[in-house]
Coordinates of C-alpha atoms and ligand atoms in Angstrom, one line a residue:
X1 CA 125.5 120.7 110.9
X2 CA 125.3 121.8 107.2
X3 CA 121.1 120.7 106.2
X4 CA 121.3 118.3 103.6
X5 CA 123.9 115.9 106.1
X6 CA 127.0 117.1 103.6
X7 CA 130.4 116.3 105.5
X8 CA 132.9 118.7 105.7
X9 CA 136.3 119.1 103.9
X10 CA 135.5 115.6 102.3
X11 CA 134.4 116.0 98.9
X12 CA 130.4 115.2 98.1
X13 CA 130.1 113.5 95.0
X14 CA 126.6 113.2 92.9
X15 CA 126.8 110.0 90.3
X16 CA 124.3 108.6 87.8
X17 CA 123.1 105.0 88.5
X18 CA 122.1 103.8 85.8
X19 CA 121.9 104.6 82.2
X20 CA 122.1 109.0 82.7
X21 CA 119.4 111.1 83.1
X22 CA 118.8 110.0 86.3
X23 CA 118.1 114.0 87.2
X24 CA 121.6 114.4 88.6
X25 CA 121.3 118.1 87.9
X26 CA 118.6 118.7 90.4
X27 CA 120.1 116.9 92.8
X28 CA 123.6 119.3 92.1
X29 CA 122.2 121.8 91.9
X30 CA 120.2 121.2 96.1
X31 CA 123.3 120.4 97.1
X32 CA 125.0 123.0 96.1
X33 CA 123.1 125.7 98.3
X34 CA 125.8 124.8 100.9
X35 CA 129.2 124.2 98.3
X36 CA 131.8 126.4 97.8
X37 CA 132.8 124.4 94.8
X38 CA 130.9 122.8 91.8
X39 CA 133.0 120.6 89.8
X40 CA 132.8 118.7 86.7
X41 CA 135.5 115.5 86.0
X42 CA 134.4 114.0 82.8
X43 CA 132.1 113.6 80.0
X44 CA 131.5 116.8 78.1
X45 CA 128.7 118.0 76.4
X46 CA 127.2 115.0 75.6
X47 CA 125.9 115.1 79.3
X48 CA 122.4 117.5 79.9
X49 CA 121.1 118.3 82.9
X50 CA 118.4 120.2 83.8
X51 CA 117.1 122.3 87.0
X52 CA 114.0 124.0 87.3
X53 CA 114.2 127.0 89.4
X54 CA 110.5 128.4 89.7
X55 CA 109.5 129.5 86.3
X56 CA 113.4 129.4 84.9
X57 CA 114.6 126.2 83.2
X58 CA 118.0 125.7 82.8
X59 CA 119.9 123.1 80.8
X60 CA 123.6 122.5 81.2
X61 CA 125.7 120.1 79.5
X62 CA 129.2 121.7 79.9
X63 CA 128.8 124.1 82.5
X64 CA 128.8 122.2 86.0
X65 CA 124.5 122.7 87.5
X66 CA 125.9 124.8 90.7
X67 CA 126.8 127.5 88.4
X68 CA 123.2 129.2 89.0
X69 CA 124.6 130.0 93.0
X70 CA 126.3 132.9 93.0
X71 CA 127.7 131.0 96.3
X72 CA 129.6 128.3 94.4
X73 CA 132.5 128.3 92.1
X74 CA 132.2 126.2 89.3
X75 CA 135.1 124.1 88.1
X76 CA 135.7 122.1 85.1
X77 CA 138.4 119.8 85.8
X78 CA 141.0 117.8 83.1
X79 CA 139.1 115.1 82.8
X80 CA 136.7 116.7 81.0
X81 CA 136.7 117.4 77.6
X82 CA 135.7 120.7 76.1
X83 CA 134.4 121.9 72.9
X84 CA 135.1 125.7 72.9
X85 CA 132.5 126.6 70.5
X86 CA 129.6 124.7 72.7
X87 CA 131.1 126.1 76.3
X88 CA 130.8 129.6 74.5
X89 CA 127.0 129.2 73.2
X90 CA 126.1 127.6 76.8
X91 CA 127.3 130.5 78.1
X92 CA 125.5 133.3 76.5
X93 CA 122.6 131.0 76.7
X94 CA 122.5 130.9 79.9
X95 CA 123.8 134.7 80.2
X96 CA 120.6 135.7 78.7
X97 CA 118.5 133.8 81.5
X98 CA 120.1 136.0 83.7
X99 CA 123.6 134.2 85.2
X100 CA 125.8 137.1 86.4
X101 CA 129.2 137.1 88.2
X102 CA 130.2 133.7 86.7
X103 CA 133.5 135.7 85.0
X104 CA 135.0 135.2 88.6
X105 CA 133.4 131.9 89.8
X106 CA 133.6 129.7 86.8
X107 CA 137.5 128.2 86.2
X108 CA 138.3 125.8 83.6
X109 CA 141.5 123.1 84.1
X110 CA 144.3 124.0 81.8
X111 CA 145.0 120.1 81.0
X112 CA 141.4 119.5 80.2
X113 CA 141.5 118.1 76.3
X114 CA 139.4 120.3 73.6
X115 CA 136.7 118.7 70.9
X116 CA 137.1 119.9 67.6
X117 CA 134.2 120.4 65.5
X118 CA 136.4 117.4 63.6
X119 CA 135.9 115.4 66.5
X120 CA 132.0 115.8 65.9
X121 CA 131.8 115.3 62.2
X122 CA 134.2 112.0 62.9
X123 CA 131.7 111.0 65.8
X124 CA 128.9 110.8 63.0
X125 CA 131.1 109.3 60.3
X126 CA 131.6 106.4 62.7
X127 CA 128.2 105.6 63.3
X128 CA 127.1 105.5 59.9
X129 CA 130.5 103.3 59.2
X130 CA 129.3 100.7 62.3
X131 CA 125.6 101.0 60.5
X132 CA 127.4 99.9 57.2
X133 CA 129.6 96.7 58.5
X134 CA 128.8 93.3 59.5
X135 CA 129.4 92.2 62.8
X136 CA 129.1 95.6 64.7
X137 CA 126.6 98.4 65.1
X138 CA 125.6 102.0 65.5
X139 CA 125.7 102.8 69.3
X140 CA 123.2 105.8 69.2
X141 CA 126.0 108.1 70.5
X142 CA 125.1 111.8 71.1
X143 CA 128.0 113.1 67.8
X144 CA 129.1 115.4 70.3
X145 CA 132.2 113.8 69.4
X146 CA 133.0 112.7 72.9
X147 CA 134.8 109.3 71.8
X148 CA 137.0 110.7 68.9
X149 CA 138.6 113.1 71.3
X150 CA 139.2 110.9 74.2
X151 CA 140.8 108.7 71.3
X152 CA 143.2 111.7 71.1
X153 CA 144.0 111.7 74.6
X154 CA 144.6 108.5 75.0
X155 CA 146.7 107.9 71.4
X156 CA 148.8 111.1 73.5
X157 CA 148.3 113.7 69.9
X158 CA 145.5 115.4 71.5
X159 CA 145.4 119.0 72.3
X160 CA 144.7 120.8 75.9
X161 CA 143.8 124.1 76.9
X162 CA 147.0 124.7 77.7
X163 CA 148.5 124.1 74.3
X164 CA 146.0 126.5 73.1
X165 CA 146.9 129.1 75.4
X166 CA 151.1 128.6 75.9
X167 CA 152.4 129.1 72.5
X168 CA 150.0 129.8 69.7
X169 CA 152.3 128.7 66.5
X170 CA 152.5 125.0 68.4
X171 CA 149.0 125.0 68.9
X172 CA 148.3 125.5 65.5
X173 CA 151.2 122.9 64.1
X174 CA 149.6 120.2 66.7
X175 CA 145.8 121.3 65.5
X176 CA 147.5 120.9 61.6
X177 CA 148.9 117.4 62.9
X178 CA 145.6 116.1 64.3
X179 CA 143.3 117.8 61.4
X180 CA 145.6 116.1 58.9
X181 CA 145.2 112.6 60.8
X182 CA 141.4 112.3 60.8
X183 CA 141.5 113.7 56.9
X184 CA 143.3 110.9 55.8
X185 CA 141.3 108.3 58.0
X186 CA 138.2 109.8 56.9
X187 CA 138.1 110.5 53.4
X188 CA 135.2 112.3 53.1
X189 CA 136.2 114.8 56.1
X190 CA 137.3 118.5 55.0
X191 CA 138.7 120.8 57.8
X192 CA 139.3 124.3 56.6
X193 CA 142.3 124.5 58.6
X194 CA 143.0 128.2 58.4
X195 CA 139.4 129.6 59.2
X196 CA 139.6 126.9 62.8
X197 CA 142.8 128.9 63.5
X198 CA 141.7 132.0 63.0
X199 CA 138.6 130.9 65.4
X200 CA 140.7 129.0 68.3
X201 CA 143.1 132.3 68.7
X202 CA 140.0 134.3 69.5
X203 CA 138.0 131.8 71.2
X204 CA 141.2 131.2 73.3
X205 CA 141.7 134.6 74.4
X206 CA 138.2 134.4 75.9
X207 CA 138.8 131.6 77.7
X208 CA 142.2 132.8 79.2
X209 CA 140.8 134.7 82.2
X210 CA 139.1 131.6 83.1
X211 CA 142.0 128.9 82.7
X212 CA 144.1 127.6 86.2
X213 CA 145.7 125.3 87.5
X214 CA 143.0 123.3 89.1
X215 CA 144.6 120.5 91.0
X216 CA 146.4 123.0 93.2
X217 CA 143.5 125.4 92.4
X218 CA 141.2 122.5 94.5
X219 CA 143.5 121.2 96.6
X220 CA 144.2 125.1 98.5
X221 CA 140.2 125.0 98.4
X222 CA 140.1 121.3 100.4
X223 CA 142.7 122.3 102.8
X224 CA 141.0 125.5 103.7
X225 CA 138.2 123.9 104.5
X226 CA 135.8 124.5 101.5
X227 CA 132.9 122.6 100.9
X228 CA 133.4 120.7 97.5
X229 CA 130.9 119.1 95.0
X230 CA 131.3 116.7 92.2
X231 CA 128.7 116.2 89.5
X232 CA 129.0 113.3 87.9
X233 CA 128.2 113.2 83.9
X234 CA 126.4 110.3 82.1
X235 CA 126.3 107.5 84.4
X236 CA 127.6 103.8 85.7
X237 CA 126.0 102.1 83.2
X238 CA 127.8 104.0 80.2
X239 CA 131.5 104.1 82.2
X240 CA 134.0 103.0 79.5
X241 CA 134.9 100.3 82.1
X242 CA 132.0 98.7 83.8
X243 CA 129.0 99.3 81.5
X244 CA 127.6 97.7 78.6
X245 CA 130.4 97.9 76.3
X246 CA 130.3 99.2 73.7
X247 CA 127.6 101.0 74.2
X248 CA 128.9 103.4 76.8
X249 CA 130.2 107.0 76.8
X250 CA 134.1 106.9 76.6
X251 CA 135.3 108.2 79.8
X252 CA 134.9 106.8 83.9
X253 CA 131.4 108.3 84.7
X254 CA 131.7 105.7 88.1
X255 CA 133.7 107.0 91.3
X256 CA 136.9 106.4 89.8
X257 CA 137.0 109.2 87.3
X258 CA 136.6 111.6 90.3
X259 CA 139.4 111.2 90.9
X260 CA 141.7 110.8 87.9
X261 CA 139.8 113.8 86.6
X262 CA 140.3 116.1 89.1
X263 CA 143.3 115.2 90.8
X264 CA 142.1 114.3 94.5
X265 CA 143.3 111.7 96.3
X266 CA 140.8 108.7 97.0
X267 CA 140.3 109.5 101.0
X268 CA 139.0 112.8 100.0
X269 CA 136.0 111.5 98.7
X270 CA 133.6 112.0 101.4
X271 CA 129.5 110.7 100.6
X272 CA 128.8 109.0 97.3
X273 CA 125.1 110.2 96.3
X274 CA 123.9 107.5 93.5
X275 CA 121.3 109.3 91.8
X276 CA 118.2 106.8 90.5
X277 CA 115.4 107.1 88.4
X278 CA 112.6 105.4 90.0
X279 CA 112.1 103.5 86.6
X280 CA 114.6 102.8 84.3
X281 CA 115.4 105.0 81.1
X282 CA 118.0 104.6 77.9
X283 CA 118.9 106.6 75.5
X284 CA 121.3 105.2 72.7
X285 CA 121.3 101.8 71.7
X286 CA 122.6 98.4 73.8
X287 CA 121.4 95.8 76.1
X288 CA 118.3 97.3 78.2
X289 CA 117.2 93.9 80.9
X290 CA 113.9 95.4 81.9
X291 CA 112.6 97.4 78.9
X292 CA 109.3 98.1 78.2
X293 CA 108.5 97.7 74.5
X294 CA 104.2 97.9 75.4
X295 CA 101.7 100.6 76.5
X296 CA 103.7 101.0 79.8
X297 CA 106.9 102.0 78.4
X298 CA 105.3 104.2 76.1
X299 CA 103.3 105.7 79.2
X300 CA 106.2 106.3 81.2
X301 CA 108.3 108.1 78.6
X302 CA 104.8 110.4 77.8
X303 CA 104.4 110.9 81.8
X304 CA 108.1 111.7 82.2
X305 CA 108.9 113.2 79.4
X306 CA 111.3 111.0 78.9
X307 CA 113.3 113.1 75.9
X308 CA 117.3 113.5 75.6
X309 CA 118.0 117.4 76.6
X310 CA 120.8 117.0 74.4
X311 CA 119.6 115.1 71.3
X312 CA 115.9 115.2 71.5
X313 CA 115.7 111.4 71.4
X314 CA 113.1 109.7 72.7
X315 CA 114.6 107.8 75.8
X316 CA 113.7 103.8 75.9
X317 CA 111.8 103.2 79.4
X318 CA 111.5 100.0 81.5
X319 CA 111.0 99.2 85.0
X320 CA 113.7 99.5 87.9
X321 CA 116.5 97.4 87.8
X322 CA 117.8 96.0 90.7
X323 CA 120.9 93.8 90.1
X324 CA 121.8 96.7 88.2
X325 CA 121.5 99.4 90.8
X326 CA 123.5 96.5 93.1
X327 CA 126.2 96.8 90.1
X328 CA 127.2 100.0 90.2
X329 CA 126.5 100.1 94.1
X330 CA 129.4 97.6 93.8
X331 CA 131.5 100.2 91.7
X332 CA 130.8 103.1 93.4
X333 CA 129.4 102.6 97.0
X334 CA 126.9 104.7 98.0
X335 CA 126.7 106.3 100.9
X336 CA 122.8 107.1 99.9
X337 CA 120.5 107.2 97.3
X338 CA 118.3 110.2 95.6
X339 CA 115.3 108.7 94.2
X340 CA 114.0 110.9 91.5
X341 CA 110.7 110.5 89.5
X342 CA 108.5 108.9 91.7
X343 CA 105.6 111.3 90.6
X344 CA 105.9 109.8 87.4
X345 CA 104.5 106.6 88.7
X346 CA 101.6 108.2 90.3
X347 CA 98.7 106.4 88.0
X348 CA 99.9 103.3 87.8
X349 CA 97.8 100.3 89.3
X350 CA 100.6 97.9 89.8
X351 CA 104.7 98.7 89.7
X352 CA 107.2 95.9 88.7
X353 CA 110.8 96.1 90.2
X354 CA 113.2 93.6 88.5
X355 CA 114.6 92.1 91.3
X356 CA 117.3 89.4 90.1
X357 CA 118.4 88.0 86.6
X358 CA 118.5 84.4 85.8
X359 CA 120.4 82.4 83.5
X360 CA 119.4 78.5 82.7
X361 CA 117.7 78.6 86.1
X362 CA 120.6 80.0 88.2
X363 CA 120.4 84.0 89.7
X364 CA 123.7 85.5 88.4
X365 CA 125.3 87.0 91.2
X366 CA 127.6 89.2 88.6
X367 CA 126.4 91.2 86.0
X368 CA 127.1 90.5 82.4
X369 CA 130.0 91.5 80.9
X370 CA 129.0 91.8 77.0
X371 CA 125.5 92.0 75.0
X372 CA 126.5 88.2 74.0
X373 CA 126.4 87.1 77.8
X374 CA 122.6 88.7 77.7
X375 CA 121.7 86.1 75.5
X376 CA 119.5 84.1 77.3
X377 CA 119.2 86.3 80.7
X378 CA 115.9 86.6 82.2
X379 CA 114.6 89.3 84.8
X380 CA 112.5 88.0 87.7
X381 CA 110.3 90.6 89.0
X382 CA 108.0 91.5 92.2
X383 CA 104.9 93.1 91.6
X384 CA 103.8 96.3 94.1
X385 CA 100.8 97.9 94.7
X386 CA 100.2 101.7 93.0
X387 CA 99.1 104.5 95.1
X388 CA 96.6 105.7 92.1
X389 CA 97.4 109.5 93.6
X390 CA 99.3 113.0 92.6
X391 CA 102.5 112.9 95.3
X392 CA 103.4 116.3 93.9
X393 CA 102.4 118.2 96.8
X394 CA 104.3 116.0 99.3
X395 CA 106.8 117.3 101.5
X396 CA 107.8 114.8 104.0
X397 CA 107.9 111.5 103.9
X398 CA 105.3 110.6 105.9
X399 CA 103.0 112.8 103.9
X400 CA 103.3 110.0 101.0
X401 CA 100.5 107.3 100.4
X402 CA 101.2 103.9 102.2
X403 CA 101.9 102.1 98.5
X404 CA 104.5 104.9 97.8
X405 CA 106.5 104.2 101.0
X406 CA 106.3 101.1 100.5
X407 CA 108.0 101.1 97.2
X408 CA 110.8 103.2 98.5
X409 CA 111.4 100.8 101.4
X410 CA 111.7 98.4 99.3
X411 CA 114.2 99.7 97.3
X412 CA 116.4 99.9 100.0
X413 CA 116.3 96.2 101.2
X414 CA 116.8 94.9 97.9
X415 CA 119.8 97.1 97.9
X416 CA 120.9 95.4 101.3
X417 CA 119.9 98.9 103.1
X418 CA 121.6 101.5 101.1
X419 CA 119.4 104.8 101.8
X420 CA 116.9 106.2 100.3
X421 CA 117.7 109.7 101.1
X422 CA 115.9 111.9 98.9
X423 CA 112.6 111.3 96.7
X424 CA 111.9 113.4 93.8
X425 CA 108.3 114.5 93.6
X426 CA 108.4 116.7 91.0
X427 CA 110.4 119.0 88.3
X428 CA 111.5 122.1 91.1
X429 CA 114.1 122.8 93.2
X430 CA 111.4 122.1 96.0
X431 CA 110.1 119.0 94.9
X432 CA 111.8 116.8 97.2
X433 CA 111.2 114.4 100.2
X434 CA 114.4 114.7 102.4
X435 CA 114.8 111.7 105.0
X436 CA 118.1 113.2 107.2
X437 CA 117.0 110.5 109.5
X438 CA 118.3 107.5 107.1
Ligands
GDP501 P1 120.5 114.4 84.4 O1 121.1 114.2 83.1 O2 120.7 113.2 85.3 O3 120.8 115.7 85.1 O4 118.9 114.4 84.1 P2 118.1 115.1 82.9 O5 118.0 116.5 83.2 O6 118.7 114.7 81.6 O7 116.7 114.4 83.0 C1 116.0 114.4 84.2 C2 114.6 115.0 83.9 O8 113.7 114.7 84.9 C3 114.7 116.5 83.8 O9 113.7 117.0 82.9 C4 114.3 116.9 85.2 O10 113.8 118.2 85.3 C5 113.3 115.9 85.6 N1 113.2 115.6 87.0 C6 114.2 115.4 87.9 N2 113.7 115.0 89.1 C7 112.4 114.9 88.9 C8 111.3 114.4 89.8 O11 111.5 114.0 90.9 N3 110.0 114.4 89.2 C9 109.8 114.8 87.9 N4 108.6 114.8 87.5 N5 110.8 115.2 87.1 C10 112.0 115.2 87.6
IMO502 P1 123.6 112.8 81.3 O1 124.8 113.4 82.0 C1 122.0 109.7 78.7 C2 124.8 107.8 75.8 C3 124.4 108.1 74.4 C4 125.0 106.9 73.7 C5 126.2 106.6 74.5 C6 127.5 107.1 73.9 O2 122.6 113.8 80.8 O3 123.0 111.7 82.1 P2 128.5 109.5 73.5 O4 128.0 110.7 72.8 O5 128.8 109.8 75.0 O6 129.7 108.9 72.9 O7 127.3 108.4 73.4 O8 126.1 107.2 75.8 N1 124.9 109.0 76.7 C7 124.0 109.5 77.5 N2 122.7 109.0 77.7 N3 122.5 110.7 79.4 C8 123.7 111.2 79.2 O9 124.3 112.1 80.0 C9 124.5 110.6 78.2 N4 125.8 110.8 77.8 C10 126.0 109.8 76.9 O10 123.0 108.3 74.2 O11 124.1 105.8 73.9
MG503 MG1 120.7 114.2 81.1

């Protein structure tokens, strides 16, 4: 039996709860002691996750977290979407820390769509345009220009790895196409054509060694038996589909965008890990239930240092959210739960847990569909005791204080019993509680 309970020839899947930066990369990167495979289906570098491996910090935004195991390969599948310049810089970044060997583990899909650094400037030029008009607004995204180039893929003139490497005078008639496109929607936008050109045929003969195939690539690895690990990017709460629109991400961050970006069949998916913050965090702008805009939200984000790894943003902070957890629980079904953060709570003298959300005095039983369906929705919360003591140093969950268990059991029956597997007690790879028994 593998140790962390990981199912064989199913494919493990870690996903963010609730609004990213739910420390999905430390989870990765435990469970990835015992995969073969590390991959990555959507999102790009907007995401940033960080593992702490004794004195070495790590932060990865395109790169999937396993990629520190010389025992895993790691995979970035077509659902992704990849700015060349950024994968290149986290490379060498990360090179310099010491990463070795990763020319023959890491393999990047060949139908995986590439941000140009148009993409990025058009990401910012539409958030100052939503500041500017009446009736919308800026959604805080990360200008990583993550939603201009999924609005490529989807209007069908983007461009894919493949395009870059197959034929090189199409790549650069399709990169003329799209550069033209976004100069005349944006007039302020210059793209020095020739210079990008001269840059992608470089760039893409560095990246040739590393492009396959990977839906047959993955599916040789699942029927040989290989143990195979998804990391889910940004979270539930951002998904295009079922969070706060529109202040989400632009791709499926929930279960289904394992799938569509990686091309495995549903009944491959093996356990669903839903990775939670034992509070609540933000980043970004949108509808936040249980915020804290007082002394305690401005306590948590100092104790948990509660800063973007990829913007530097301060992140907003609130209290757990339960009907939200049950949400994306509903989405994605978990098969447990890694509870991360819990230190972070350690001086409190009482912890709130919003438990339901009432509208003109009914509980909702859904959760709200638009930022205009907030209006008027009010979180009910239970208060818990603190434990007023450093967990840091605990190993097993027994060794935790009485208040602490308490909280975590009561977690799981407000989620109807959905497990409570792991407990973050700190930064480091080691600083977890592991509970195989539930
Ligand atoms: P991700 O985007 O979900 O991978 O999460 P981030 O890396 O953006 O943010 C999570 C932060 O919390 C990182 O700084 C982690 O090192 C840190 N972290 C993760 N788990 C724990 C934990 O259990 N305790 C503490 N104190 N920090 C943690
Ligand atoms: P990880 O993987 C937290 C948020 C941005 C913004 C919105 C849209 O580290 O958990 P985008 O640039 O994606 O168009 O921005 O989504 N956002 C994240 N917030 N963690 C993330 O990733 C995020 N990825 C996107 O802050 O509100
Ligand atoms: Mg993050």
């Amino acid at each position: 039996m593998p140790k962390n309970g990981v199912s064989e020839n199913r494919v493990t899947v870690v996903l963010g709860a609730q609004w990213g930066d739910e420390g999905k990369g430390k989870v990765v990167d435990l469970l990835a002691e015992e995969m073969q495979v590390v991959c990555r289906c959507q999102g790009g570098n907007n995401a940033g996750h960080t593992v702490v491996v004794g004195d070495k910090k790590y932060d990865f935004h395109l790169l999937p977290s396993g990629i520190i195991w010389p025992t895993a390969e790691s995979l970035v599948g077509n659902g992704v979407v990849i700015h060349l310049p950024g994968f290149f810089e986290e490379l060498e970044k990360n090179i310099a820390k010491g990463l070795d060997g990763w020319e023959t583990r890491l393999k990047v899909s060949d139908r995986a769509h590439l941000v140009f650094d148009f993409h990025q400037a058009v990401d910012g030029l539409q958030e100052s345009n939503r500041e500017g008009l009446k009736g919308t607004t800026k959604l805080g995204t990360t200008k990583k220009g993550i939603g201009p180039t999924y609005a490529s893929k989807m209007t069908r003139n983007g461009i894919r790895v493949v395009d870059l490497l197959d034929d090189f005078e199409e790549f650069s008639n399709k990169f003329s196409i799209l550069a033209d496109n976004h100069m005349a929607a944006f007039p302020g936008l210059k793209v020095d054509k020739e210079a990008e050109l001269v840059r992608y045929k470089e760039m893409g003969e560095r990246l040739r060694p590393l492009v396959v195939e990977t839906v047959s690539y993955l599916r040789d690895k699942l029927e040989a038996g290989k143990r195979v690990l998804v990391e889910g990017a940004n979270a539930a709460m951002l998904d295009i589909d079922f969070g706060t629109y529109p202040y989400v991400t632009s791709s499926n961050c929930s279960i289904g965008g394992v799938c569509t970006g990686l091309g495995i069949p549903p009944w491959r998916i093996g356990d669903v890990y839903g990775v939670v913050k034992a509070y609540t965090t933000r980043v970004g702008d949108g509808p936040f239930p249980t915020e804290l805009l007082n002394e305690t939200g401005a306590f948590l984000q100092k104790e948990g240092h509660e800063f973007g790894v990829t913007t530097g943003r301060p992140r907003r902070c609130g209290w757990l959210d339960i009907p939200l957890l049950r949400y994306t629980n509903t989405v994605n079904g978990y098969s447990a739960i890694a509870l991360t953060k819990l230190d972070i709570l350690d001086k409190l003298d009482e912890i709130k847990i919003g438990v339901d959300y009432v509208k003109n005095g009914a509980k909702l039983n859904y959760y709200p569909s638009s930022a205009k369906q907030f209006e008027g929705v009010e979180v009910e919360y239970i208060t818990m005791p603190g434990w007023k003591q450093d967990i840091s140093g605990c190993r097993k969950f027994e060794e935790l204080p009485d208040n602490a268990k308490s909280y975590i059991l009561k977690i799981e029956e407000l989620l109807g019993g959905v497990a409570v597997r792991w407990v973050g007690v700190g930064q480091s790879r080691d600083s977890m509680i592991f509970r195989p028994e539930v």
